[in-house]
Amino acid sequence: MSFTLTTPSGFWNPLLWLLFLALFGIIAYLIYSRGNPSYKKDTEQIKPYLSGNPEPTKEKVQVKAGDIYWGFIEALKGYYKVLQAIHTGDMRDYILWYLGIGAIITFILIGGV
Amino acid sequence: MIEHLPALMIAVPLFGAFTAPLFKKHYKEVSIWAIIITGITVILSLLLAKEVVTGGIMVYVFGADKPTLVLPSGYSVPIRIMFEVDAMSAFMAISATLMSFIGALYSYSHVDRETGLEKYYALLMLLEVGILGMVLTGDLFNLFVFLEIAGIAGSALVGFRNYRGEASEAGIKYLIVSAVASLMVLFAIGILYGQYGNLNLAYIAKNVSFNMVDMIALGLLFTSFAMKCGAVPMHYWVPDAYTEVPAGINPPLLVATYASLYALFRVSFTLFANVVVDLARVGWIMSILGVLTMFIGVTMALVQKDVKRLMSYHAISQTGYMLLGVGVGLTVLHDPSKLAEFGRDAMAGGVFHIINHIIYKSLLLMTAGALFYVTGTRNLNEMGGLARKMPITAISFMVGAAAISGLPPFNGFASKLLIYETSYRLNPLLTVFAMVTSVLTLASFVKVFASAFLGPPLEKFENTREVPKPMIIAMIILAALCIIFGLFPNLVLDKLVYPAVDALINFAQYHSWGGLA
């Protein structure tokens, strides 16, 4: 059995890819191993520097799903406004979309466009 | 026995469904019964696929003296109920049986706190019957009948947790959408029957005259199956249904959706394949619907906070890739040079993506189900730091997320690569949308991973533990398949996908095997 998948423009061999991945993994490890040797686990070193302020609870420092990609969604506010407006959750709208798209497709098929 | 395989594919799960209510209040026993029955159907589907790939199309005529007797003495047209199984049908049958088995296995623990499980498993097996009937039948009316069976069983399962208002609402929406789509399918079948006096797919395909009424029938069938497979902008029912259904039902429900996609392909390729001019038009409609579906699906997923709803929008988005791949193939079906150059590979990408998607999406929805099982919430804002508590679920999620994003060497990569390369040949803009969608898919799964699994362990989840073993086994099987199919794409492509694609392309063979040579 061949590992190589031949595509119309080239090929893909997962084993070759894994070999490269391993090579890059070794390079990454070599860079990592030359890191700061004075770092010690489970000591004061790992605590965040908060200028003497008390550390907030874990729930408070957690990055919530709603915060991730806030900037992206804010930048595309106009697009999302339209998109969310058509997701009404109303069954009547579902059927109207179906009928509308059905009419367009049938119109195209019978040679209207 | 081999010649009766197509009938057994329906008879075994139907027997399982009808006997399941006998296990009332014996929940463990009915779970095991469902696992055994769905396990047997996996074996039957593998035998069927082997038979079809080696021996060609299998025909089974119900009620005939011999199962292969298509035309009884004195008849010139097929009149009996007939199954016609080609490589594409066999490919879908393997997907359906495998996912029903995985769903039953996962459900063993996942729904053990629910009541009425004998009905749950009866419906699960009935859903399997509906899907298998849809993909094996060679008759338009039976396609409608099995579409109805799958629709009714699916809607009952979506609303299974009827103590939740949202589940009941989603179930009713699924039922209405299914009923409207089925009604229009029936109307289209009526149009064709009125003209040709027969319901056999091969017979109609050979005689179809492509007049305006035929085109209206094609429009109705196309739109109805597109809505049932969740193509944008007729996808609104999908997030509700996939979110509310118990996670164990997600795999078979996904296959039920793709059975409609199969029906869409079957109608476009087999029933109307001889339409030389208009078929390119159908192909373009399919490709444009595919691009819309993938892009709008993923952008809606990005803003979701409910983990299952987010994944449901991804299911919509991934359907777009399949529509695009097969749409590109359909566009160039009557251009032999382009078909050989990239059309066949485009279709292979689309069809391969069906099984890949069923595997990794089922895995992802199961990890979402595991998160709900452990935390009691689907809100990502309320989760965090669960990787340490649920390491196997976290790893399974990572595998599924990498696969759906098309990262090498997981299974999603190979099918997406074929779709990117081939759609570029038709129009580079199609590929741009496909690649942007993949980047956004990865971005949204990074969001899920960061908010649910990473971060400091939250105090409220201090006593949580990994999910029970049957759920873990189901997830591990699917994660392993993601890796195996990614490392050995040729295994599936050569044995299952290309024969399925060739079965669609060589529609004349299907027509002649309908007993009409």
XYZ file of C-alpha atoms in Angstrom, chain B residues 98-421:
324
model
C -20.366 2.578 12.014
C -21.784 5.790 13.437
C -24.907 4.058 14.779
C -22.644 1.578 16.567
C -20.439 4.333 17.991
C -23.563 6.239 19.034
C -25.009 3.206 20.826
C -21.687 2.549 22.565
C -21.364 6.146 23.734
C -25.002 6.247 24.856
C -24.439 3.299 27.247
C -23.135 5.722 29.876
C -24.084 9.093 28.473
C -27.860 8.686 28.853
C -27.839 6.320 31.839
C -29.487 9.005 33.986
C -32.450 9.353 31.602
C -35.729 7.420 31.613
C -37.522 5.744 28.692
C -34.323 4.346 27.237
C -36.093 1.476 25.502
C -37.747 4.132 23.305
C -34.430 5.924 22.886
C -32.691 2.838 21.526
C -35.720 1.809 19.439
C -35.604 5.251 17.802
C -31.829 5.052 17.342
C -32.198 1.779 15.425
C -35.176 3.139 13.497
C -33.063 6.131 12.497
C -30.456 3.680 11.234
C -33.163 1.883 9.220
C -34.222 5.192 7.666
C -30.672 6.144 6.680
C -29.831 2.706 5.291
C -33.057 2.598 3.300
C -32.335 5.999 1.785
C -28.866 5.046 0.646
C -29.689 1.535 -0.606
C -32.965 2.012 -2.426
C -33.227 2.109 -6.201
C -36.751 3.432 -6.110
C -37.878 7.035 -5.697
C -40.954 6.351 -3.615
C -39.008 4.263 -1.128
C -36.486 7.047 -0.924
C -39.353 9.224 0.282
C -40.589 6.544 2.719
C -37.166 6.088 4.298
C -36.640 9.860 4.358
C -39.832 10.079 6.414
C -38.732 7.261 8.753
C -35.387 8.972 9.359
C -37.081 12.355 9.789
C -39.626 11.128 12.345
C -37.097 9.042 14.334
C -34.613 11.940 14.216
C -37.111 14.521 15.446
C -38.227 12.252 18.302
C -34.592 11.844 19.320
C -33.914 15.593 19.084
C -36.817 16.170 21.463
C -35.936 13.155 23.624
C -35.058 15.290 26.676
C -38.608 16.602 26.702
C -38.190 18.061 30.197
C -36.127 20.749 28.469
C -38.251 23.248 26.600
C -35.453 23.883 24.097
C -35.281 20.181 23.192
C -39.016 19.998 22.510
C -38.819 23.153 20.399
C -35.855 21.810 18.420
C -37.642 18.478 17.930
C -40.765 20.180 16.553
C -38.663 22.385 14.257
C -36.813 19.342 12.951
C -40.128 17.559 12.392
C -41.661 20.482 10.464
C -38.561 21.011 8.314
C -38.420 17.263 7.571
C -42.139 17.152 6.798
C -41.998 20.148 4.428
C -38.924 18.758 2.643
C -40.473 15.278 2.386
C -43.739 16.717 1.089
C -41.939 18.566 -1.677
C -39.913 15.432 -2.485
C -43.208 13.536 -2.752
C -44.600 16.278 -4.996
C -41.551 16.024 -7.271
C -41.870 12.234 -7.326
C -45.526 12.656 -8.286
C -44.499 14.907 -11.176
C -42.057 12.290 -12.453
C -44.487 9.395 -11.913
C -47.191 11.297 -13.762
C -44.932 11.589 -16.780
C -43.112 8.260 -16.840
C -45.467 5.920 -14.995
C -42.654 4.388 -12.953
C -40.717 5.098 -9.776
C -37.570 3.142 -10.511
C -34.541 5.465 -10.476
C -32.787 3.724 -13.366
C -35.955 3.616 -15.470
C -36.760 7.303 -15.015
C -33.120 8.286 -15.590
C -33.139 6.474 -18.925
C -36.408 8.024 -20.045
C -36.272 11.502 -18.598
C -36.915 14.070 -21.345
C -35.701 17.246 -19.567
C -38.749 19.308 -20.295
C -39.781 22.213 -18.071
C -41.803 19.967 -15.747
C -38.762 17.721 -15.239
C -36.690 20.765 -14.379
C -39.296 21.849 -11.813
C -39.085 18.358 -10.292
C -35.283 18.640 -10.203
C -35.562 22.081 -8.583
C -37.890 20.726 -5.889
C -35.719 17.675 -5.196
C -32.528 19.743 -5.178
C -33.875 22.392 -2.781
C -35.488 19.869 -0.440
C -32.381 17.731 -0.109
C -30.210 20.853 0.190
C -32.356 22.016 3.105
C -32.227 18.573 4.720
C -28.436 18.514 4.485
C -28.192 22.001 6.016
C -27.023 24.106 3.087
C -27.018 27.872 3.743
C -29.411 29.740 3.731
C -31.729 26.846 4.620
C -29.611 25.711 7.562
C -31.423 27.358 10.466
C -32.807 24.129 11.908
C -29.386 22.458 12.195
C -27.912 24.279 15.240
C -31.115 23.720 17.217
C -31.275 20.012 16.396
C -27.587 19.155 16.870
C -27.376 21.155 20.093
C -30.371 19.591 21.804
C -29.993 15.961 20.725
C -28.147 13.705 23.222
C -24.482 13.462 22.168
C -24.775 9.716 21.485
C -27.303 10.464 18.737
C -25.132 13.117 17.106
C -23.164 10.594 14.970
C -26.220 8.850 13.441
C -28.007 12.206 13.084
C -25.005 13.536 11.181
C -25.177 10.550 8.853
C -28.923 11.136 8.445
C -28.084 14.649 7.264
C -25.525 13.275 4.839
C -28.007 10.686 3.605
C -29.885 13.720 2.272
C -26.630 14.935 0.754
C -26.299 11.470 -0.819
C -29.836 11.823 -2.171
C -28.870 15.211 -3.610
C -25.872 13.641 -5.360
C -27.926 10.663 -6.514
C -30.595 12.909 -8.008
C -28.021 15.180 -9.682
C -25.780 12.413 -11.009
C -27.957 9.357 -11.542
C -31.435 10.700 -12.163
C -30.582 13.766 -14.240
C -27.062 12.868 -15.373
C -28.006 12.951 -19.036
C -28.896 16.652 -18.905
C -25.839 17.845 -20.793
C -26.324 21.632 -20.772
C -28.129 22.186 -17.495
C -25.923 19.913 -15.439
C -23.113 22.491 -15.403
C -25.685 24.941 -14.086
C -26.622 22.483 -11.320
C -22.911 22.073 -10.560
C -22.408 25.813 -10.233
C -25.464 26.151 -7.981
C -24.033 23.372 -5.805
C -20.570 24.982 -5.687
C -21.917 28.435 -4.821
C -24.186 26.970 -2.141
C -21.091 25.151 -0.858
C -19.030 28.325 -0.566
C -21.876 30.207 1.140
C -22.435 27.284 3.491
C -18.805 26.954 4.538
C -18.199 30.669 5.069
C -21.433 31.675 6.824
C -21.345 28.503 8.943
C -17.871 29.175 10.267
C -18.388 32.890 10.916
C -21.511 32.078 12.923
C -19.572 29.425 14.844
C -16.948 31.942 15.871
C -19.385 34.000 17.969
C -21.064 31.112 19.811
C -20.619 30.562 23.540
C -22.548 27.279 23.734
C -20.018 24.549 22.921
C -22.491 22.263 21.110
C -24.052 25.123 19.189
C -20.590 26.222 18.077
C -19.858 22.719 16.833
C -23.249 22.539 15.125
C -22.399 25.620 13.072
C -19.156 23.906 12.143
C -21.133 20.906 10.925
C -22.956 23.308 8.590
C -19.668 24.832 7.480
C -18.094 21.464 6.679
C -21.098 20.458 4.554
C -20.018 23.338 2.321
C -16.753 21.542 1.477
C -18.647 18.445 0.353
C -21.022 20.496 -1.776
C -18.078 22.366 -3.272
C -16.058 19.225 -4.093
C -18.935 17.343 -5.680
C -20.281 20.551 -7.279
C -16.958 21.079 -9.079
C -17.135 17.487 -10.370
C -20.728 17.953 -11.488
C -19.858 21.162 -13.340
C -17.355 19.354 -15.552
C -19.122 15.965 -15.701
C -19.779 16.231 -19.431
C -16.306 17.562 -20.268
C -14.138 14.398 -20.381
C -10.766 16.197 -20.341
C -11.612 18.412 -17.354
C -13.285 15.502 -15.599
C -10.109 13.437 -15.904
C -7.874 16.410 -15.099
C -9.551 17.516 -11.855
C -13.295 16.693 -11.800
C -12.932 13.130 -10.531
C -10.456 14.212 -7.829
C -12.759 17.061 -6.792
C -15.570 14.587 -6.284
C -13.212 12.254 -4.426
C -12.344 15.164 -2.117
C -16.034 15.888 -1.513
C -16.999 12.261 -0.916
C -13.902 11.559 1.227
C -14.801 14.636 3.273
C -18.190 13.069 4.083
C -16.680 10.162 6.001
C -13.894 12.304 7.449
C -16.364 14.842 8.688
C -18.695 12.229 10.136
C -15.762 10.855 12.131
C -14.234 14.053 13.490
C -17.501 15.914 13.976
C -18.944 12.973 15.910
C -15.789 12.979 17.999
C -16.049 16.712 18.672
C -19.741 16.555 19.529
C -18.976 13.657 21.860
C -16.288 15.689 23.625
C -18.888 18.454 23.976
C -21.266 15.842 25.391
C -18.523 14.748 27.811
C -18.040 18.349 28.960
C -21.797 18.636 29.553
C -21.848 15.277 31.355
C -19.137 16.417 33.758
C -19.866 20.126 34.225
C -23.634 20.191 33.697
C -23.302 23.209 31.401
C -22.641 23.866 27.732
C -21.700 27.500 28.304
C -18.016 27.979 27.506
C -17.872 31.067 29.732
C -18.536 28.839 32.746
C -15.834 26.277 31.934
C -12.094 26.344 32.391
C -9.026 24.342 33.364
C -10.621 20.976 32.541
C -7.619 19.512 30.694
C -6.099 18.266 33.956
C -9.357 16.694 35.086
C -10.350 15.182 31.719
C -7.080 14.409 29.927
C -8.488 11.854 27.460
C -11.383 14.120 26.510
C -8.891 16.989 26.066
C -6.624 14.914 23.803
C -9.623 13.623 21.835
C -10.793 17.195 21.399
C -7.363 18.271 20.155
C -7.321 15.458 17.595
C -10.835 16.316 16.418
C -10.090 20.059 16.273
C -6.888 19.485 14.295
C -8.746 17.171 11.907
C -11.646 19.550 11.258
C -9.232 22.441 10.713
C -7.426 20.409 8.081
C -4.105 20.203 9.901
C -1.756 17.471 8.667
C -1.501 14.553 9.245
C -5.113 14.214 10.409
C -7.881 12.977 8.138
C -9.442 16.355 7.288
C -6.251 17.464 5.563
C -6.240 14.945 2.718
C -9.832 15.598 1.652
C -9.442 19.366 1.970
C -6.223 19.293 -0.053
C -8.072 17.572 -2.902
C -10.893 20.128 -2.701
C -8.511 23.140 -2.603
C -6.479 21.992 -5.578
